[in-house]
Coordinates of C-alpha atoms in Angstrom, one line a residue:
M1 CA -39.7 -28.3 18.9
T2 CA -42.3 -26.1 20.6
E3 CA -42.5 -22.3 20.3
P4 CA -44.0 -20.0 22.8
A5 CA -47.4 -18.3 22.3
A6 CA -47.8 -15.1 20.5
H7 CA -47.9 -13.0 23.7
T8 CA -44.2 -13.5 24.4
R9 CA -42.8 -10.4 26.2
H10 CA -40.0 -9.5 23.7
R11 CA -39.3 -10.3 20.1
P12 CA -35.7 -11.5 19.9
V13 CA -33.4 -9.8 17.4
I14 CA -31.1 -10.8 14.6
R15 CA -28.9 -7.7 14.1
V16 CA -26.3 -7.6 11.3
F17 CA -23.7 -4.8 11.1
V18 CA -22.7 -4.0 7.5
S19 CA -19.1 -2.9 7.1
S20 CA -17.8 -1.3 3.9
T21 CA -16.5 1.9 2.4
F22 CA -19.4 4.1 1.5
S23 CA -19.1 6.0 -1.8
D24 CA -18.0 3.1 -3.9
F25 CA -20.6 0.7 -2.5
K26 CA -23.8 2.7 -2.7
H27 CA -25.3 0.4 -5.4
E28 CA -24.6 -2.7 -3.4
R29 CA -25.9 -1.3 -0.1
N30 CA -29.0 -0.1 -1.8
A31 CA -29.6 -3.5 -3.4
L32 CA -29.2 -5.3 -0.1
Q33 CA -31.6 -2.8 1.5
Q34 CA -34.2 -3.4 -1.3
E35 CA -33.8 -7.1 -2.0
V36 CA -32.1 -9.0 0.8
Y37 CA -33.1 -7.4 4.1
P38 CA -36.9 -7.6 3.4
R39 CA -36.5 -11.3 2.7
L40 CA -34.7 -11.8 6.0
E41 CA -37.3 -9.7 7.8
R42 CA -40.0 -12.0 6.6
L43 CA -38.0 -15.1 7.5
C44 CA -37.5 -13.8 11.0
A45 CA -41.1 -12.5 11.5
A46 CA -42.4 -16.0 10.7
R47 CA -40.6 -17.2 13.8
R48 CA -41.4 -14.1 15.9
F49 CA -37.9 -12.6 15.5
Q50 CA -36.9 -9.2 14.3
F51 CA -34.2 -8.6 11.7
Q52 CA -32.2 -5.4 11.8
A53 CA -29.4 -4.4 9.3
I54 CA -27.2 -1.7 10.8
D55 CA -25.9 0.6 7.9
L56 CA -24.1 3.6 9.4
R57 CA -23.9 5.5 6.1
W58 CA -27.1 7.1 7.5
G59 CA -26.4 6.9 11.2
V60 CA -23.5 9.2 12.2
P61 CA -24.7 12.8 12.8
T62 CA -22.6 15.8 11.7
E63 CA -22.0 16.8 15.3
A64 CA -20.4 13.4 16.0
G65 CA -18.1 13.8 13.0
L66 CA -17.0 17.2 14.1
D67 CA -16.3 15.8 17.6
H68 CA -14.3 12.8 16.1
R69 CA -16.7 10.3 17.6
T70 CA -17.4 8.4 14.3
M71 CA -15.3 5.4 15.2
R72 CA -16.6 5.3 18.7
I73 CA -20.2 5.2 17.4
C74 CA -19.3 2.5 14.9
F75 CA -17.7 0.3 17.6
E76 CA -20.7 0.8 20.0
E77 CA -23.2 -0.2 17.3
L78 CA -21.1 -3.2 16.4
R79 CA -20.7 -4.3 20.0
R80 CA -24.5 -3.9 20.5
S81 CA -25.1 -6.1 17.5
Q82 CA -22.8 -8.7 18.9
Q83 CA -24.5 -8.6 22.3
V84 CA -28.1 -9.0 21.0
S85 CA -27.3 -11.3 18.0
P86 CA -24.7 -13.9 18.7
R87 CA -24.9 -15.2 15.1
P88 CA -24.9 -13.6 12.5
N89 CA -23.9 -10.1 13.4
F90 CA -21.3 -8.9 10.9
L91 CA -21.2 -8.6 7.1
I92 CA -18.2 -7.3 5.1
L93 CA -18.2 -5.7 1.7
L94 CA -14.8 -5.0 0.1
G95 CA -13.9 -3.5 -3.2
D96 CA -10.8 -1.7 -4.5
R97 CA -10.8 1.1 -2.0
Y98 CA -9.1 0.7 1.4
G99 CA -11.0 3.8 2.6
W100 CA -10.8 6.7 5.1
R101 CA -8.1 6.6 7.8
P102 CA -9.4 8.4 10.9
L103 CA -7.2 10.3 13.3
P104 CA -7.2 8.4 16.6
E105 CA -9.8 10.0 18.9
E106 CA -7.8 9.1 22.0
I107 CA -4.1 8.3 22.6
S108 CA -2.1 7.3 25.7
E109 CA 0.5 9.5 27.3
A110 CA 3.3 7.2 26.0
E111 CA 1.9 7.5 22.4
Y112 CA 1.6 11.3 22.8
Q113 CA 5.2 11.5 23.9
R114 CA 6.3 9.4 20.9
L115 CA 4.4 11.7 18.6
E116 CA 5.9 14.8 20.2
A117 CA 9.4 13.4 19.8
H118 CA 8.8 12.9 16.1
A119 CA 7.3 16.3 15.4
P120 CA 9.7 18.0 13.0
S121 CA 9.3 21.6 14.2
A122 CA 8.2 23.7 17.1
A123 CA 5.1 24.7 15.1
D124 CA 4.2 21.0 14.6
K125 CA 4.6 20.4 18.3
A126 CA 2.3 23.3 19.0
T127 CA -0.3 21.9 16.6
L128 CA -0.1 18.5 18.3
A129 CA -0.5 20.0 21.7
H130 CA -3.4 22.2 20.6
W131 CA -5.4 19.4 19.0
Y132 CA -4.6 16.5 21.4
R133 CA -5.6 17.9 24.7
R134 CA -4.5 16.1 27.9
D135 CA -7.5 14.8 29.8
E136 CA -6.4 14.4 33.4
N137 CA -9.9 13.2 34.5
A138 CA -9.1 9.9 32.9
I139 CA -7.1 7.4 35.0
P140 CA -4.5 7.1 33.7
A141 CA -4.4 10.4 31.8
V142 CA -4.9 10.3 28.0
H143 CA -4.8 12.8 25.2
V144 CA -8.1 13.4 23.3
L145 CA -8.5 14.9 19.9
R146 CA -10.4 18.1 20.4
S147 CA -13.7 19.0 18.7
R148 CA -13.8 21.1 15.6
Q149 CA -16.6 23.0 17.4
I150 CA -14.8 25.4 19.6
T151 CA -16.6 27.3 22.3
R152 CA -15.2 30.8 22.8
S153 CA -15.1 32.7 26.2
D154 CA -18.2 34.7 25.2
G155 CA -20.2 31.5 24.7
T156 CA -20.2 31.5 20.9
V157 CA -19.3 28.4 19.0
E158 CA -17.0 28.5 16.1
T159 CA -16.5 25.5 13.7
V160 CA -13.2 24.8 12.0
N161 CA -14.2 24.6 8.4
D162 CA -13.2 21.7 6.1
E163 CA -10.5 23.5 4.3
E164 CA -8.8 24.7 7.4
F165 CA -9.1 21.3 9.1
R166 CA -7.5 19.6 6.0
G167 CA -4.4 21.6 6.7
I168 CA -4.5 20.6 10.4
Q169 CA -4.9 17.0 9.5
A170 CA -2.0 17.1 7.1
A171 CA 0.2 18.4 9.9
L172 CA -1.0 15.7 12.3
W173 CA -0.5 13.0 9.8
K174 CA 3.0 14.1 9.1
I175 CA 3.8 13.6 12.7
I176 CA 1.9 10.3 12.9
N177 CA 3.6 8.9 9.8
A178 CA 7.0 9.7 11.3
A179 CA 6.2 8.1 14.6
Y180 CA 4.2 5.1 13.3
P181 CA 5.3 4.6 9.7
P182 CA 2.6 3.2 7.4
A183 CA 5.1 0.5 6.3
V184 CA 4.8 -1.1 9.7
L185 CA 1.1 -1.8 9.0
A186 CA 2.2 -4.8 6.9
G187 CA 3.0 -6.7 10.1
R188 CA -0.2 -6.0 11.9
F189 CA -1.7 -9.5 11.5
A190 CA 1.0 -11.0 13.7
H191 CA -1.0 -9.6 16.6
R192 CA -3.8 -11.7 18.1
V193 CA -6.2 -9.7 20.2
T194 CA -9.6 -10.6 21.8
L195 CA -12.7 -8.5 21.6
D196 CA -11.9 -6.9 25.0
D197 CA -8.3 -6.0 24.1
P198 CA -7.3 -2.7 22.6
L199 CA -6.5 -2.8 18.9
P200 CA -2.8 -3.0 18.0
T201 CA -1.3 0.4 18.1
I202 CA -0.3 0.4 14.4
V203 CA -3.9 -0.5 13.5
R204 CA -5.4 2.4 15.5
F205 CA -2.9 4.9 13.9
Q206 CA -2.7 3.6 10.3
A207 CA -5.6 1.3 9.4
S208 CA -8.7 2.5 7.6
A209 CA -12.0 2.8 9.5
T210 CA -13.3 -0.2 7.6
E211 CA -10.4 -2.4 8.6
Q212 CA -10.8 -1.3 12.2
E213 CA -14.4 -2.4 12.1
I214 CA -13.3 -5.7 10.6
W215 CA -10.9 -6.3 13.4
R216 CA -13.7 -5.7 15.9
G217 CA -16.3 -7.7 14.0
G218 CA -14.2 -10.5 12.6
L219 CA -10.5 -10.7 13.4
C220 CA -11.1 -10.5 17.2
I221 CA -13.9 -13.1 17.2
P222 CA -12.9 -16.7 17.9
D223 CA -15.9 -18.2 16.1
A224 CA -16.0 -15.7 13.2
A225 CA -15.4 -18.4 10.7
D226 CA -18.8 -19.8 11.6
H227 CA -20.9 -16.8 10.9
V228 CA -19.0 -13.9 9.4
H229 CA -18.9 -13.5 5.6
A230 CA -16.9 -11.2 3.3
F231 CA -18.0 -10.3 -0.2
I232 CA -15.3 -9.1 -2.5
R233 CA -16.1 -7.0 -5.6
E234 CA -13.5 -6.4 -8.3
I235 CA -13.6 -3.6 -10.9
D236 CA -12.1 -5.0 -14.1
N237 CA -11.0 -1.8 -15.8
L238 CA -9.6 0.4 -13.0
D239 CA -6.2 0.9 -14.8
D240 CA -8.0 2.2 -17.9
H241 CA -9.4 5.1 -15.9
A242 CA -6.6 5.8 -13.5
D243 CA -6.3 9.4 -14.7
H244 CA -10.1 10.2 -14.3
P245 CA -10.6 13.2 -12.0
L246 CA -13.2 11.1 -9.9
I247 CA -11.2 7.9 -9.7
G248 CA -10.8 8.6 -5.9
A249 CA -14.4 7.5 -5.4
F250 CA -13.4 3.9 -6.2
V251 CA -9.7 3.6 -5.3
D252 CA -7.5 5.4 -2.8
A253 CA -5.9 8.4 -4.5
D254 CA -3.0 10.6 -3.3
S255 CA -3.1 14.4 -3.1
H256 CA -2.7 14.6 -6.9
G257 CA -5.6 12.4 -7.6
T258 CA -3.4 9.5 -8.7
P259 CA -4.1 5.9 -7.4
D260 CA -2.0 5.3 -4.3
P261 CA -0.2 2.0 -4.1
G262 CA 0.2 2.0 -0.3
P263 CA -3.6 1.6 0.5
R264 CA -3.9 -0.8 -2.3
S265 CA -1.3 -3.0 -0.7
A266 CA -2.9 -2.7 2.7
L267 CA -6.2 -3.7 1.2
K268 CA -4.8 -6.8 -0.5
Q269 CA -3.2 -7.9 2.8
L270 CA -6.6 -7.5 4.5
K271 CA -8.3 -9.6 2.0
D272 CA -5.7 -12.3 2.2
E273 CA -6.0 -12.3 6.0
L274 CA -9.7 -12.6 5.9
T275 CA -9.3 -15.7 3.7
R276 CA -6.9 -17.2 6.2
R277 CA -9.0 -16.4 9.2
L278 CA -12.5 -17.1 7.8
G279 CA -11.7 -19.7 5.2
K280 CA -12.3 -19.6 1.5
D281 CA -16.0 -20.6 1.8
A282 CA -16.7 -17.4 3.8
V283 CA -14.9 -15.0 1.4
I284 CA -17.2 -14.9 -1.6
S285 CA -17.0 -13.1 -4.9
A286 CA -19.4 -10.2 -5.1
G287 CA -19.0 -10.2 -8.9
A288 CA -17.1 -8.0 -11.3
A289 CA -18.0 -4.5 -12.3
R290 CA -16.7 -2.0 -14.8
L291 CA -16.2 1.8 -14.5
T292 CA -18.5 3.8 -16.7
P293 CA -17.4 7.4 -17.3
S294 CA -19.9 9.9 -18.5
T295 CA -21.0 13.6 -18.1
D296 CA -23.9 15.2 -16.3
A297 CA -26.4 17.7 -17.7
D298 CA -23.9 20.5 -17.1
G299 CA -21.1 18.8 -19.0
N300 CA -19.2 17.8 -15.8
P301 CA -17.5 14.4 -15.7
T302 CA -19.1 11.6 -13.8
L303 CA -17.9 8.1 -12.9
D304 CA -20.0 5.1 -11.9
I305 CA -19.9 1.4 -12.1
T306 CA -22.0 -1.2 -13.9
T307 CA -24.7 -2.9 -11.8
D308 CA -25.3 -6.3 -13.5
H309 CA -23.5 -8.1 -10.7
L310 CA -26.1 -7.0 -8.1
K311 CA -28.6 -9.8 -8.5
A312 CA -25.9 -12.5 -7.9
L313 CA -24.6 -10.5 -4.9
C314 CA -28.0 -10.4 -3.3
D315 CA -28.6 -14.1 -3.9
N316 CA -25.2 -15.0 -2.4
V317 CA -25.7 -12.8 0.6
Y318 CA -29.1 -14.3 1.3
A319 CA -27.8 -17.8 0.8
A320 CA -25.0 -17.1 3.3
L321 CA -27.1 -15.6 6.0
E322 CA -30.3 -17.7 5.8
P323 CA -29.0 -21.0 7.3
I324 CA -27.2 -19.1 10.1
V325 CA -30.4 -17.2 10.9
I326 CA -32.5 -20.3 10.9
K327 CA -30.1 -22.1 13.1
Q328 CA -30.0 -19.2 15.6
M329 CA -33.8 -19.2 15.8
D330 CA -34.0 -22.9 16.2
E331 CA -31.5 -22.8 19.1
Y332 CA -33.3 -19.9 20.7
W333 CA -36.8 -21.6 20.7
Q334 CA -35.7 -25.1 21.7
D335 CA -37.1 -26.5 24.9
A336 CA -39.5 -23.5 25.2
T337 CA -42.8 -24.1 27.1
P338 CA -45.9 -22.6 25.5
G339 CA -46.8 -19.3 27.1
E340 CA -43.4 -19.0 28.8
A341 CA -40.1 -17.4 27.9
S342 CA -37.4 -19.7 26.5
P343 CA -34.3 -20.5 28.6
Q344 CA -32.3 -18.5 26.1
E345 CA -34.6 -15.5 26.4
L346 CA -34.2 -15.5 30.2
E347 CA -30.5 -15.9 30.0
R348 CA -30.3 -13.0 27.5
E349 CA -32.4 -10.8 29.8
R350 CA -30.1 -11.6 32.7
Q351 CA -27.1 -10.7 30.6
E352 CA -28.8 -7.4 29.5
H353 CA -29.4 -6.5 33.1
E354 CA -25.8 -7.3 34.0
R355 CA -24.5 -5.3 31.0
F356 CA -26.7 -2.3 31.8
G357 CA -25.4 -2.3 35.4
Q358 CA -21.8 -2.6 34.2
E359 CA -22.2 0.3 31.8
R360 CA -23.9 2.6 34.2
A361 CA -22.2 1.7 37.5
P362 CA -19.1 -0.6 37.1
A363 CA -17.7 -1.8 40.4
D364 CA -14.3 -0.4 39.8
A365 CA -15.7 3.1 39.0
F366 CA -17.0 3.7 42.6
V367 CA -14.8 6.2 44.4
G368 CA -15.2 6.3 48.2
R369 CA -14.8 9.3 50.6
E370 CA -12.1 7.9 52.8
E371 CA -9.8 10.9 52.5
L372 CA -12.6 13.3 53.4
L373 CA -13.8 11.2 56.3
N374 CA -10.2 10.9 57.7
D375 CA -9.6 14.7 57.7

């Protein structure tokens, strides 16, 4: 196998999107950042590749959150990873927390009408209409969740604060739960969708952000079993600390701070489905941890986990990714002529040009002036 000379125009990329809940996986994500990614960077650099780990715990700005664009940004970054790095491009970390369920950013007219029909009062209908504004510029028209940053007639911008928006969210979730009951989520895996299909309606309305990422990064991908891995961490003593005021950082808690069995069931179903889709060899134990309650300097309660499982996790993640990365690099450089781009590089450049054109000026987005010319 011959590799091109060092003056090759571009350094090809291995880009891996890391999907997990955030607050309960800070130790694991930090360990991967410190121990695994540098090793993969060195492995790739030796073959004139770049390695990039996409960790969006740092990547979603406050303004995007206020505009409800968090999921759109996640999906765009994941899709970009899939485009530039066919294999590997997605890594899953799951624990005991199902995670945040986002309000859908955009819903169809039919979905809006169903929500409106299930709104229990005139006030709830008004809340729905105010926050899901009809966008008639879209074809067909859709309803879009309005920003929490509201521009007044005098040009000033007012932000709906967190406390006020929690009340608004509660009203919207009451309507959504009536129209699309959480119990229906149990049947979601009967749906088979491709990467270009919309997610099943019940997934968009009831699944956590992490599960929605997993659909796009794993469950919609036909060859996911060849390069997607899920690492599962278990906390041994959760039940011993179920009444701790900070337990919601590690499990899904209801409004009273008590562990909620609904998300726990949804999470178990997701783990079981990953095992079915990816195979047992791709769903790997991330080790066991234990909760460690304590107090801070001011006497306030704290809750964390033990970290003695992190070394084994890092070793297992590297062992899972290394052979896939090496195979990807071997395939990329094969049949390359010294001093020239590889056939794979030329094909990828052609695809990038085509993608750029489709994003900026898709053929079906051009609107002619026939009506004006005919007047």
